[in-house]
Amino acid sequence: MRKMILVDYEYCTGCHTCEVACQQEHGLEAEQFGIKLAQIGPDQITDRKWQYEFVPIPTDRCDKCAKRQAAGKVPTCVQHCQAGCLYYDTLEGLGDLLGKKKVALFT
């Protein structure tokens, strides 16, 4: 069955760990990314409060860590996500999250 990466972007803290883990796993240069963190904001909520949102987005270099998958492991970005906001499973396995959270699904 085909697996996909799901991002629960309500909990992404913008730590960039997914980017770094991917770069190290695949030997990418500093300006090359298999997954890239997009920043949305800052949006002003009140006079003294600002909000940022972050969304990790797989790039065209992302192969969902095919070598790791072949060894029975999850993609390195999912493995190393400190916020625990990246998931990797089949559509059926991710079904519960899809209806309950603000998510982005990458096939």
Coordinates of C-alpha atoms in Angstrom, one line a residue:
M1 CA 0.0 0.0 0.0
R2 CA 1.1 3.5 -0.8
K3 CA 2.3 5.6 2.2
M4 CA 2.3 9.3 2.7
I5 CA 3.6 12.0 5.0
L6 CA 1.0 13.9 7.1
V7 CA 1.9 17.2 8.8
D8 CA -0.1 18.3 11.8
Y9 CA 0.9 22.0 11.3
E10 CA -0.8 23.2 14.5
Y11 CA 2.1 21.7 16.4
C12 CA 5.1 22.5 14.2
T13 CA 7.4 24.7 16.2
G14 CA 9.7 25.7 13.3
C15 CA 12.8 24.0 14.8
H16 CA 14.1 22.9 11.3
T17 CA 15.1 19.5 12.6
C18 CA 13.3 17.8 9.7
E19 CA 15.4 19.8 7.2
V20 CA 18.7 19.0 9.0
A21 CA 17.9 15.3 9.4
C22 CA 17.0 15.1 5.7
Q23 CA 20.1 16.9 4.6
Q24 CA 22.4 14.7 6.7
E25 CA 20.6 11.5 5.6
H26 CA 21.0 12.3 1.9
G27 CA 24.2 14.2 1.9
L28 CA 22.6 17.4 0.7
E29 CA 24.3 20.8 0.6
A30 CA 23.3 23.6 2.9
E31 CA 21.0 25.2 0.3
Q32 CA 19.5 21.8 -0.8
F33 CA 16.4 20.4 0.8
G34 CA 14.3 17.2 0.7
I35 CA 11.9 18.9 3.0
K36 CA 11.7 22.7 3.5
L37 CA 10.1 24.6 6.3
A38 CA 7.8 27.4 5.2
Q39 CA 7.0 30.2 7.6
I40 CA 3.6 31.8 7.5
G41 CA 3.5 35.2 9.3
P42 CA 4.1 37.0 11.5
D43 CA 0.5 37.9 11.9
Q44 CA -0.4 40.5 14.5
I45 CA -3.1 39.2 16.8
T46 CA -3.2 42.0 19.3
D47 CA -1.1 45.1 19.9
R48 CA 1.5 43.1 21.7
K49 CA 1.0 39.6 20.4
W50 CA 2.3 38.1 17.1
Q51 CA 1.8 34.6 15.7
Y52 CA 3.9 32.5 13.4
E53 CA 2.9 29.2 11.8
F54 CA 5.3 26.7 10.2
V55 CA 4.6 24.0 7.6
P56 CA 7.3 21.5 6.6
I57 CA 6.8 20.8 2.8
P58 CA 8.5 17.9 1.0
T59 CA 10.4 19.1 -2.2
D60 CA 11.0 17.4 -5.5
R61 CA 14.2 15.8 -3.9
C62 CA 12.0 13.9 -1.4
D63 CA 11.9 10.2 -2.1
K64 CA 10.3 9.5 1.4
C65 CA 13.7 7.9 2.3
A66 CA 13.3 4.9 0.0
K67 CA 16.4 3.3 1.5
R68 CA 15.1 3.7 5.0
Q69 CA 11.7 2.3 4.1
A70 CA 13.4 -0.7 2.5
A71 CA 15.0 -1.4 5.9
G72 CA 11.6 -1.1 7.6
K73 CA 12.2 2.5 8.9
V74 CA 10.2 5.7 8.6
P75 CA 11.5 8.7 6.7
T76 CA 14.2 10.5 8.6
C77 CA 12.1 13.7 8.9
V78 CA 9.4 11.8 10.7
Q79 CA 11.9 9.9 12.9
H80 CA 13.6 13.2 14.1
C81 CA 10.6 15.6 14.3
Q82 CA 11.0 17.0 17.8
A83 CA 7.4 18.3 17.9
G84 CA 6.0 14.9 16.8
C85 CA 3.9 16.6 14.1
L86 CA 5.0 14.4 11.2
Y87 CA 3.3 11.1 10.6
Y88 CA 4.0 8.4 7.9
D89 CA 1.4 5.8 7.1
T90 CA -1.2 4.7 4.6
L91 CA -4.3 6.8 4.0
E92 CA -6.3 4.3 6.1
G93 CA -3.7 4.5 8.9
L94 CA -3.9 8.3 8.9
G95 CA -7.7 8.4 8.7
D96 CA -8.3 9.4 12.3
L97 CA -6.0 12.4 12.1
L98 CA -7.4 13.7 8.8
G99 CA -10.8 14.5 10.3
K100 CA -9.7 15.9 13.6
K101 CA -6.7 18.3 13.0
K102 CA -5.4 21.0 10.8
V103 CA -3.2 18.9 8.5
A104 CA -1.5 18.8 5.2
L105 CA -1.1 15.5 3.4
F106 CA 1.8 14.8 1.0
T107 CA 1.8 11.8 -1.3

